[in-house]
Short mmCIF file of C-alpha atoms in Angstrom, two decimals:
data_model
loop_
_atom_site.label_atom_id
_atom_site.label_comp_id
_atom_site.label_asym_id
_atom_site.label_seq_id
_atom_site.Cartn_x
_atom_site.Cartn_y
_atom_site.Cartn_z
CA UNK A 28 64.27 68.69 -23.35
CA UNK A 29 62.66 65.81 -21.69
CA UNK A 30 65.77 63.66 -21.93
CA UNK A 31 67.37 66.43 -19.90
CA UNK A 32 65.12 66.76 -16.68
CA UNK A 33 64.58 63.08 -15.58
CA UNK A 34 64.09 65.06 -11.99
CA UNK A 35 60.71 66.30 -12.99
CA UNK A 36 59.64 63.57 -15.60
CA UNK A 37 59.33 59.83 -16.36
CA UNK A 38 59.69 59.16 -20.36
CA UNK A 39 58.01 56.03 -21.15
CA UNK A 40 59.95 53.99 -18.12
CA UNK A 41 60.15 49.91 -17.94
CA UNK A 42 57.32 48.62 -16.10
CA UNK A 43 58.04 48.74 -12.91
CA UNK A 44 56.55 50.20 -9.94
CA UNK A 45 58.01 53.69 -9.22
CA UNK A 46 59.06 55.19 -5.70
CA UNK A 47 57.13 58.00 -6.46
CA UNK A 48 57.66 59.75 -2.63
CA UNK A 49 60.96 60.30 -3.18
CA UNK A 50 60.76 61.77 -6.36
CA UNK A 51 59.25 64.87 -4.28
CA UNK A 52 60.05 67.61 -1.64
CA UNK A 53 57.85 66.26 0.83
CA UNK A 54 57.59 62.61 0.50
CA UNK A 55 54.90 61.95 3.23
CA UNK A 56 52.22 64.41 1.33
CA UNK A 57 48.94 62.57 -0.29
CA UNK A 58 49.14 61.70 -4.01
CA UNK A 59 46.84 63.53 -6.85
CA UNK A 60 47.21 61.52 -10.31
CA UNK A 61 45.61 63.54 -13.00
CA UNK A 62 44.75 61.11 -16.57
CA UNK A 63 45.56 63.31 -19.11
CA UNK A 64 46.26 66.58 -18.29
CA UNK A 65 46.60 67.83 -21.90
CA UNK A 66 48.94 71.25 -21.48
CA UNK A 67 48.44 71.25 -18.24
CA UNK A 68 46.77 74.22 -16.99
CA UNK A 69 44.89 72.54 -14.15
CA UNK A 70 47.47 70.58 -12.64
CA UNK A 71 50.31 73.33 -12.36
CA UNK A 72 47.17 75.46 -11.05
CA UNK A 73 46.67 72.79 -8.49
CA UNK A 74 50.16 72.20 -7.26
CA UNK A 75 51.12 75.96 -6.65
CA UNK A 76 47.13 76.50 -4.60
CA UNK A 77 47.62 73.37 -3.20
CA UNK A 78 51.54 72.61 -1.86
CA UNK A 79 50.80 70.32 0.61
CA UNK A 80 49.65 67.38 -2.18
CA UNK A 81 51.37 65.68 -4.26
CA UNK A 82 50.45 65.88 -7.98
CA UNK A 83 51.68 63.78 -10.98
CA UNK A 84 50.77 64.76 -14.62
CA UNK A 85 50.19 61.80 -16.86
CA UNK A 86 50.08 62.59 -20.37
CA UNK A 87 50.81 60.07 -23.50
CA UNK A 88 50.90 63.08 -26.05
CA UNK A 89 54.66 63.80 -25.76
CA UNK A 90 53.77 67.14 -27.23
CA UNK A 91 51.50 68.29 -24.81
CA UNK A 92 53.32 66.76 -21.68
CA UNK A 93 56.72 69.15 -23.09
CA UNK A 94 54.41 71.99 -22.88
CA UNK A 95 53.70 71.25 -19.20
CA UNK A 96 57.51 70.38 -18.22
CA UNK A 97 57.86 73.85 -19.74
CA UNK A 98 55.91 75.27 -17.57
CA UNK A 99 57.44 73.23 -14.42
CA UNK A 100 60.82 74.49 -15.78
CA UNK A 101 59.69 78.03 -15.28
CA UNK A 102 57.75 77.07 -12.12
CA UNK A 103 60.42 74.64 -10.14
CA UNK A 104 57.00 73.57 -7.99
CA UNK A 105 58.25 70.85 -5.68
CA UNK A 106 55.16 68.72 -5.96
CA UNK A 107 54.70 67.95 -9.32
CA UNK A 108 56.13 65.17 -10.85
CA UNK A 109 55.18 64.98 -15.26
CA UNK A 110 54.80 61.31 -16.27
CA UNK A 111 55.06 60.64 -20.60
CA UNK A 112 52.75 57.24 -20.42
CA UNK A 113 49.84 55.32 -20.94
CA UNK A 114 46.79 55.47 -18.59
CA UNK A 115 46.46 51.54 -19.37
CA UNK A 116 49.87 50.81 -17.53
CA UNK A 117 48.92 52.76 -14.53
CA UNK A 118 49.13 49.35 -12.23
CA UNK A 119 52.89 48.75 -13.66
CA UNK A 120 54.09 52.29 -11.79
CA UNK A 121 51.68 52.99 -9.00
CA UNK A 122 51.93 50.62 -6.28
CA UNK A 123 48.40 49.41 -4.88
CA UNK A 124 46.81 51.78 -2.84
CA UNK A 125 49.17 54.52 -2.81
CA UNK A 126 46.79 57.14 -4.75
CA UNK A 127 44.36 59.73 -3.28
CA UNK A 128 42.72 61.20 -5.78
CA UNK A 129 42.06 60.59 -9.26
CA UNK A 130 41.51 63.12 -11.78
CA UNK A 131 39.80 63.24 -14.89
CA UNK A 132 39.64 66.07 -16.75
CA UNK A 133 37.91 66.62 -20.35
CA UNK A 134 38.85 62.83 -21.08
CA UNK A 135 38.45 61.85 -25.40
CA UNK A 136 34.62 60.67 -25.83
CA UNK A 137 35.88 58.24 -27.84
CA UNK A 138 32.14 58.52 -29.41
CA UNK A 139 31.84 55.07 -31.36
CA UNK A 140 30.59 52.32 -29.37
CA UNK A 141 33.63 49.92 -31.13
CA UNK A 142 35.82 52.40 -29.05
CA UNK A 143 34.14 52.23 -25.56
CA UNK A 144 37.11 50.04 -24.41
CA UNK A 145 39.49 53.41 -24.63
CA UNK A 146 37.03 55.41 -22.90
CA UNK A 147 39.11 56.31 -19.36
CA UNK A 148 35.58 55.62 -17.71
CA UNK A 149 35.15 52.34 -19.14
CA UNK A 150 35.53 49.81 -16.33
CA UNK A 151 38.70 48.08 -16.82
CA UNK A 152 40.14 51.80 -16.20
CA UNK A 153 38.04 51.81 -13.34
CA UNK A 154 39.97 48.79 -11.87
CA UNK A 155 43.39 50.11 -12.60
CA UNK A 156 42.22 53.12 -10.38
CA UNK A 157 40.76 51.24 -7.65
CA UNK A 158 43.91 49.04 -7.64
CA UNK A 159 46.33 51.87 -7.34
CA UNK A 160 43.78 54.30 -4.75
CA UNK A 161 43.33 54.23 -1.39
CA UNK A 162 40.47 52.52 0.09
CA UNK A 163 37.45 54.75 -0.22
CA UNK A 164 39.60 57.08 -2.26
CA UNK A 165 37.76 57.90 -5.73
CA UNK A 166 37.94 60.53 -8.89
CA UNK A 167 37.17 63.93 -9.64
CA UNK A 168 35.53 63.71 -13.33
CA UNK A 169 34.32 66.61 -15.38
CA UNK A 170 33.57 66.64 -19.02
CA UNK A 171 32.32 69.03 -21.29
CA UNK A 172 30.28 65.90 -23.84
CA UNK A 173 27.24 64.81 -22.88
CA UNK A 174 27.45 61.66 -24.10
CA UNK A 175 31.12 60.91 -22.37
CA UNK A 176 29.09 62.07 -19.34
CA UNK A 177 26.11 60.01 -19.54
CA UNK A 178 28.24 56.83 -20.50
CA UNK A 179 30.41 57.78 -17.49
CA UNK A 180 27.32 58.15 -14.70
CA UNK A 181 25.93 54.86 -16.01
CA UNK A 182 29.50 53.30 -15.98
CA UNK A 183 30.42 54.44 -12.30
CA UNK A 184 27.23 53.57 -11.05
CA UNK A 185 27.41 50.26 -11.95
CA UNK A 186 30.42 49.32 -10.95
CA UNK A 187 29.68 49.68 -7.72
CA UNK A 188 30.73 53.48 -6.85
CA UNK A 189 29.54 55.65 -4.23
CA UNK A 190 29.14 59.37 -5.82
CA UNK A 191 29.63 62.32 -3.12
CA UNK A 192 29.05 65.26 -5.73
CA UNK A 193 26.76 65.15 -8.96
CA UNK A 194 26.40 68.75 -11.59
CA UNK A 195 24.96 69.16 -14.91
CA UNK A 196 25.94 72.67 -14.49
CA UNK A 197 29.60 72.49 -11.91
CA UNK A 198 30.05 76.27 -12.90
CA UNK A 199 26.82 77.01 -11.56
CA UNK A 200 27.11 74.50 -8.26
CA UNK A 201 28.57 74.97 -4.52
CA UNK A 202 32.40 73.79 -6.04
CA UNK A 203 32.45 76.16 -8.55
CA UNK A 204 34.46 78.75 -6.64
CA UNK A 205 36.96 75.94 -6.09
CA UNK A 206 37.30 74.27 -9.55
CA UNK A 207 40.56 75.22 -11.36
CA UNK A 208 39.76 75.41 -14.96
CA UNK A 209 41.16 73.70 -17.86
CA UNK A 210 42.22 75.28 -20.97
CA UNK A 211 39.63 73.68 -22.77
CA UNK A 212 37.24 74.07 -19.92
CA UNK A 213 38.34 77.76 -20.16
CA UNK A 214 37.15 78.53 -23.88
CA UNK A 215 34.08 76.21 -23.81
CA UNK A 216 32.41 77.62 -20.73
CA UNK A 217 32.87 81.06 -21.73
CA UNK A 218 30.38 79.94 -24.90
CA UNK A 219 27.90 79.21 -22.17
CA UNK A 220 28.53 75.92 -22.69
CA UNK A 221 27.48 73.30 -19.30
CA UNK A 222 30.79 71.61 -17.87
CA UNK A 223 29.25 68.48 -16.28
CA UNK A 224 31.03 66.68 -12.99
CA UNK A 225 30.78 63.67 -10.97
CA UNK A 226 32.91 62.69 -7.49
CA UNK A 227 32.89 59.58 -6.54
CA UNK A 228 34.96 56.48 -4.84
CA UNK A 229 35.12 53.22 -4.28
CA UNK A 230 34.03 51.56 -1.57
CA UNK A 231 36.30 49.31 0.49
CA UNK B 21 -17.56 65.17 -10.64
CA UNK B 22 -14.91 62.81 -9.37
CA UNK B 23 -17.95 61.20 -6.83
CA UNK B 24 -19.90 60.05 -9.84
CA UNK B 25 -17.03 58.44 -11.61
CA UNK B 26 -15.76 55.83 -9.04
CA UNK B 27 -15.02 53.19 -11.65
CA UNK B 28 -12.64 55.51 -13.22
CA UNK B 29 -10.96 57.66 -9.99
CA UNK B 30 -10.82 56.21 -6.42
CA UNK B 31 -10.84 59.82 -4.18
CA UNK B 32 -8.71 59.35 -0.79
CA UNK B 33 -9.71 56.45 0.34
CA UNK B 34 -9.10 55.20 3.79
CA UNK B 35 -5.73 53.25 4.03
CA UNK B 36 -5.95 49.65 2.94
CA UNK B 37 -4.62 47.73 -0.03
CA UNK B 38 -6.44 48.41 -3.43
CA UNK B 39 -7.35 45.16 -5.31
CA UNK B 40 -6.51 46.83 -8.86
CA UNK B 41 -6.55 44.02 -10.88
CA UNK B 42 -10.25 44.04 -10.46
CA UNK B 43 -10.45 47.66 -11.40
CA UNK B 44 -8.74 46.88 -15.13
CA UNK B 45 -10.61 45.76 -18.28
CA UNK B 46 -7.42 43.54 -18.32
CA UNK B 47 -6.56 42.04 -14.82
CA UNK B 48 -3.04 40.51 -15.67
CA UNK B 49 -1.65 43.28 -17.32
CA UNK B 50 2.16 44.69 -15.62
CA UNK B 51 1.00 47.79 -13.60
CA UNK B 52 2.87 50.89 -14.08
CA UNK B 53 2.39 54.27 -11.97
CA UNK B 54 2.76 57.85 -12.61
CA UNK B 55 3.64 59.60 -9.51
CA UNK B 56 2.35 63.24 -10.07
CA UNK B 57 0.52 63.07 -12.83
CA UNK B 58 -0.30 66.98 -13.31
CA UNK B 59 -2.94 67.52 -16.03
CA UNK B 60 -2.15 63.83 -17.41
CA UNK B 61 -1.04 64.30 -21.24
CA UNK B 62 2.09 61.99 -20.17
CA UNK B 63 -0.40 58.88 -19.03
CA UNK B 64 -3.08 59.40 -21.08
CA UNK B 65 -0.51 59.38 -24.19
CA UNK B 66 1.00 56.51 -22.43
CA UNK B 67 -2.08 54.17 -21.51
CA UNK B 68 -3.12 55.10 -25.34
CA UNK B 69 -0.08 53.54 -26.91
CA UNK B 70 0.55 50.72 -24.61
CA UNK B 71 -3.05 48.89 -24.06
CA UNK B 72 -1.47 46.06 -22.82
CA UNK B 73 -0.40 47.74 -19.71
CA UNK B 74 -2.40 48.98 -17.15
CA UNK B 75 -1.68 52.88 -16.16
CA UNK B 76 -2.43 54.69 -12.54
CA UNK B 77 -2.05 58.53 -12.13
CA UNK B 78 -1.41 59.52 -8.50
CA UNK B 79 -2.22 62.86 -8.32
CA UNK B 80 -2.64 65.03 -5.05
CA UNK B 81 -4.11 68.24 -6.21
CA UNK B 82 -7.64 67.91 -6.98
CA UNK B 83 -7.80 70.23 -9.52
CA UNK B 84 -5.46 68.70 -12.12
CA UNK B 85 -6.67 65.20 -11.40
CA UNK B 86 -10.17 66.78 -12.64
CA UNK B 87 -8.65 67.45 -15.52
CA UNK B 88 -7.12 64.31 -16.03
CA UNK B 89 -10.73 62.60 -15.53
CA UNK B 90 -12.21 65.08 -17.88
CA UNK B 91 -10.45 63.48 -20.60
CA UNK B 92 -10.55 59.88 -19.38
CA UNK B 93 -14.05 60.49 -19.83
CA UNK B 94 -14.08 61.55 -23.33
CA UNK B 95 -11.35 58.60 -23.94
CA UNK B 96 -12.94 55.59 -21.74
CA UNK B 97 -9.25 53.80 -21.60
CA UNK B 98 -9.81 50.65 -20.20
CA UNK B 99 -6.35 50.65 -18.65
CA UNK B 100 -6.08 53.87 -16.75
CA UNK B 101 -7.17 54.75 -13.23
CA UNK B 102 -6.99 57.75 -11.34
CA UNK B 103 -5.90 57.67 -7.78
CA UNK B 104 -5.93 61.16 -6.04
CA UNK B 105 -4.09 60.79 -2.53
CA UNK B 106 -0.43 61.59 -1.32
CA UNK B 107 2.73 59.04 -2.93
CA UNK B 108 3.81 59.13 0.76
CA UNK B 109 1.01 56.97 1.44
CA UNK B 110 1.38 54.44 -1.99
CA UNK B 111 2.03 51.71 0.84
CA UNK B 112 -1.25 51.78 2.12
CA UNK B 113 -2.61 50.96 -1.19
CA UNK B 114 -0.36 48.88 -3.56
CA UNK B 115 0.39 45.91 -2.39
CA UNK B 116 4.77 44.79 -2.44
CA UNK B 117 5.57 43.64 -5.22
CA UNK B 118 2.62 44.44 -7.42
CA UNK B 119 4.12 47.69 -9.58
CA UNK B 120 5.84 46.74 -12.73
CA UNK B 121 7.50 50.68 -13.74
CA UNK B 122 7.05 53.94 -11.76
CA UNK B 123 7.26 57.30 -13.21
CA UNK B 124 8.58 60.45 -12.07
CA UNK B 125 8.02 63.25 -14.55
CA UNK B 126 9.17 67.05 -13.49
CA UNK B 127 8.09 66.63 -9.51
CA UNK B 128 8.22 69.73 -7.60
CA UNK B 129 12.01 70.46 -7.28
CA UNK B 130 11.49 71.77 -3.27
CA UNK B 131 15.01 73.83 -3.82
CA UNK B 132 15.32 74.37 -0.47
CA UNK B 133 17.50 72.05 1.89
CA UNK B 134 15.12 72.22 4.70
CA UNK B 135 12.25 70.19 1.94
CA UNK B 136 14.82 67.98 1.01
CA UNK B 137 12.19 65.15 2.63
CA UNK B 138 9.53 66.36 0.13
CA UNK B 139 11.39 65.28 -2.99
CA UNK B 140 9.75 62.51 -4.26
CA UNK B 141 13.80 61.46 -5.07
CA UNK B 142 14.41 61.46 -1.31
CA UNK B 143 15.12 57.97 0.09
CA UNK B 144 12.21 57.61 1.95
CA UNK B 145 10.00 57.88 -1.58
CA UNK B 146 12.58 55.30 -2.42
CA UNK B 147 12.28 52.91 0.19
CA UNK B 148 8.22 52.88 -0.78
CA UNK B 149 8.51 52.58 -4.74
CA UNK B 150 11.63 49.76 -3.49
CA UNK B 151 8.61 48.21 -1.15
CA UNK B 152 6.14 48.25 -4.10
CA UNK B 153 7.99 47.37 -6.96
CA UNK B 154 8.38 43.80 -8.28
CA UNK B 155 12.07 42.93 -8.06
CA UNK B 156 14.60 44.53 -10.15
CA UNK B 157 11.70 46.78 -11.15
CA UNK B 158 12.85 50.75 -11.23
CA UNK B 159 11.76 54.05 -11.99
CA UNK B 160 12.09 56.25 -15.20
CA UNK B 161 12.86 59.61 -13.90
CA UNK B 162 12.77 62.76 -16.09
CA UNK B 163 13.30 66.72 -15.42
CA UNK B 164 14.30 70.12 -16.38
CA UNK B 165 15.73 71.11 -13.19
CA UNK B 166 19.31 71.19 -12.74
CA UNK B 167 19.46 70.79 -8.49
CA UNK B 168 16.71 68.03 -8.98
CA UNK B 169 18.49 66.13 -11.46
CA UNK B 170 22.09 66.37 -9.49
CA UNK B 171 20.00 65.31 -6.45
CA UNK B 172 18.70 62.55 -8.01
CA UNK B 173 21.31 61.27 -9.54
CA UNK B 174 23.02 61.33 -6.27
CA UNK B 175 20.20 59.63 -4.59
CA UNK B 176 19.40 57.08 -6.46
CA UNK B 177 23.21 55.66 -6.58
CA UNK B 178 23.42 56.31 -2.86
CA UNK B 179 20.53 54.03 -2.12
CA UNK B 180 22.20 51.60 -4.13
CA UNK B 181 19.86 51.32 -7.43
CA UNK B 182 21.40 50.47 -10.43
CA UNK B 183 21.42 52.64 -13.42
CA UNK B 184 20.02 51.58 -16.77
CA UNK B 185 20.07 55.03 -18.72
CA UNK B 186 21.39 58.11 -17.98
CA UNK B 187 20.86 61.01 -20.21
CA UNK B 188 21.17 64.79 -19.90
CA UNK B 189 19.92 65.61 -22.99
CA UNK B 190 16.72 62.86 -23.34
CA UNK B 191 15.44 64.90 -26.75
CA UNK B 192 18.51 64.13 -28.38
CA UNK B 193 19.10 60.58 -27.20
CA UNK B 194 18.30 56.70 -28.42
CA UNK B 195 14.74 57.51 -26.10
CA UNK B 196 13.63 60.31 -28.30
CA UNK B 197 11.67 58.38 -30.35
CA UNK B 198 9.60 56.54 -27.66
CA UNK B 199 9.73 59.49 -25.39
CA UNK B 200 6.21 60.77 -24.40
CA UNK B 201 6.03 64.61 -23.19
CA UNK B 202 4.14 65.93 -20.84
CA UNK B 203 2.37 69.34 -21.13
CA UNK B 204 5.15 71.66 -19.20
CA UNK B 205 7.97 69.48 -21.08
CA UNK B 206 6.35 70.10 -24.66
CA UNK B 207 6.67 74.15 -23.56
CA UNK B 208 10.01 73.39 -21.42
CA UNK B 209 11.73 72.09 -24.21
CA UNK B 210 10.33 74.28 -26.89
CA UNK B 211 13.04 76.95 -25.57
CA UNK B 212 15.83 74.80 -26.58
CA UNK B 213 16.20 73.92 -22.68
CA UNK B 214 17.50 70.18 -22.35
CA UNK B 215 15.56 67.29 -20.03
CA UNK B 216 17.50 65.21 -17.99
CA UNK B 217 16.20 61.69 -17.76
CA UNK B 218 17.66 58.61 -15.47
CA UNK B 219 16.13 55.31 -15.65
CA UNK B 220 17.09 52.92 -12.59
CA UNK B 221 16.12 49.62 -10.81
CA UNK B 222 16.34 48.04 -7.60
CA UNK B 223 18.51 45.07 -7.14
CA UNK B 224 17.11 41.99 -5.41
#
C-alpha cells in the first residue's frame, strides 16, 4: 500500500533534502513536523481543523505510519504529507529553516540512562530541530511520564530555550480546549492520569 | 517574647546590611535562607542535620515566626537565626554575594493574575535572590500547587537561570532520601498528592 501512494508518503528516501512545498495543495502554507505520530490521531485531527498549515507525519514504525496513510486514503486532506523515517535524519530532508513548528507527542521515555541518547529531547535532537526551524520557531511537547518530562524541562532549559507555555496538568490549563488528543493521550487521561506540556523555541 | 531573644531573632529592623557572620557560633559557614519559613519544621530539620551551615528563616507573619523561636529555644542551634521582615526587602539586609542556597518551600500561590508581583517566583524576587546570591548560587524551589509550579517553571527559564533538577514528583525521585518536609507537605503529601520541586542557579 505504501509503494502505491508515493503522492502522500516518503518510504525511507535517499538522503537528500526534499521539496516538501510542492508535495502540497498550497505550497506557500507554514510547515508542522510532528516526531512520531504513532497512528496518527493528532495529526489527521490537526490538518482537517487546521487547513491552512502544512503538516507532515514522521513515523519509523512502518506499521503505524500504514495505519495513518489509511486514514489519509479515506481523508484525501491536501496538507498532510506521511513520511516512513528516522527522526535522526531529519537534517538530510528538511532544508534549514524551513519548519514552523515542532511536535512532540507522547515521545518513548527511553527510561535507562544508557539510552538518554534516543530520547527525542536529548540535545543532539534538539539541534536537528533548531537546524531545520525557523528562527524563534520551537516545539509543542506533551508527555504523559514524568520522568521523560522532567528530563525534558531540564534538557530544554539548558540548552538555551525560551519556554512560552509550562503544565503539569495541560487538561486542566488555558490550552486545554485547543489540544487535539492523542490516542494514547485519549485512554490515559480518562484514568485521571496528568498529561504534562511544555512550548518552547529557540532563540535566534 | 521575640524582644527578649535578640541573639536568636532580629524583629524588623531598620534597613541596613546585617553583619551575620557575627551572629553564628560558626562565622565562615555557607549561609543558606529559607524564604517563608511558616512554623519552621523545614529549617529547624535542616540546621539540625547540616551544622556546618548556617540557616536564616525569613518569616513575615509574627505569629509563626513565634513558633519557630519557641522551638529554637528548646533546641539552642547555634546555626539558625530568625529574621522576621518582608523578602522584598532581603536587599537591605544581606549583603551581594553573601547567600550560599535559598529556599522556597510552598509560598503563597497568589492565583490571581493581578498578584502575579507577589509571587515570591516573580522576577523581581529574582532579581534580589540573583543580587544576593554568590555566583552560580540558585534556589531549591518546592510546591504542591499546580499554577505555581507552571509559573515557576516558566519564570525561572525566562529570567535565564539554569536548571539543575526538575521533578514533578520530588517523593518519588533521586531527592527523596535527602528531602526534608515541612509541616503542610508531611499532610500535603499524605493524600497521595505529588510535590513539584525545581532546583536552579544563576549564571555568572
Amino acid at each position: 500500500m505504501i509503494e502505491q501512494n508515493p503522492d502522500y508518503i516518503l518510504d525511507r528516501p535517499k538522503a537528500g533534502l526534499i521539496d516538501w512545498s510542492s508535495r502540497f495543495e498550497n505550497p506557500d502554507a507554514p510547515l508542522y513536523i510532528e516526531v512520531g505520530s504513532g497512528k496518527g490521531q493528532f495529526i489527521i485531527n490537526q490538518a482537517k481543523k487546521h487547513p491552512d498549515v502544512n503538516f507532515v507525519a514522521i513515523e519509523i514504525q512502518e506499521a503505524a505510519i500504514g495505519m495513518i496513510l489509511r486514514k489519509q486514503l479515506e481523508e484525501q486532506l491536501p496538507n498532510l504529507q506521511l513520511f516512513l523515517g528516522n527522526g535522526e535524519a531529519l537534517t538530510d530532508y528538511f532544508a534549514e529553516n524551513s519548519v514552523s513548528k515542532v511536535f512532540l507527542n507522547f515521545s518513548d521515555p527511553w527510561p535507562k540512562t544508557k539510552h538518554e541518547k534516543r530520547r527525542l529531547t536529548y540535545k543532539s535532537f534538539l539541534d536537528i530541530y533548531k537546524t531545520i526551524l525557523q528562527p524563534n520557531k520551537g516545539i509543542e511537547f506533551k508527555t504523559d511520564n514524568q520522568s521523560l518530562y522532567n528530563y525534558s524541562v531540564q534538557s530544554f532549559n539548558n540548552y538555551g530555550m525560551h519556554f512560552d507555555f509550562v503544565s503539569v496538568n495541560l487538561h486542566d490549563s488555558k490550552m486545554a480546549e485547543d489540544n487535539i488528543m492523542t490516542e494514547y493521550e485519549e485512554k490515559f487521561s480518562a484514568k485521571g492520569q496528568p498529561i504534562y506540556a511544555l512550548y518552547a523555541h529557540f532563540s535566534a
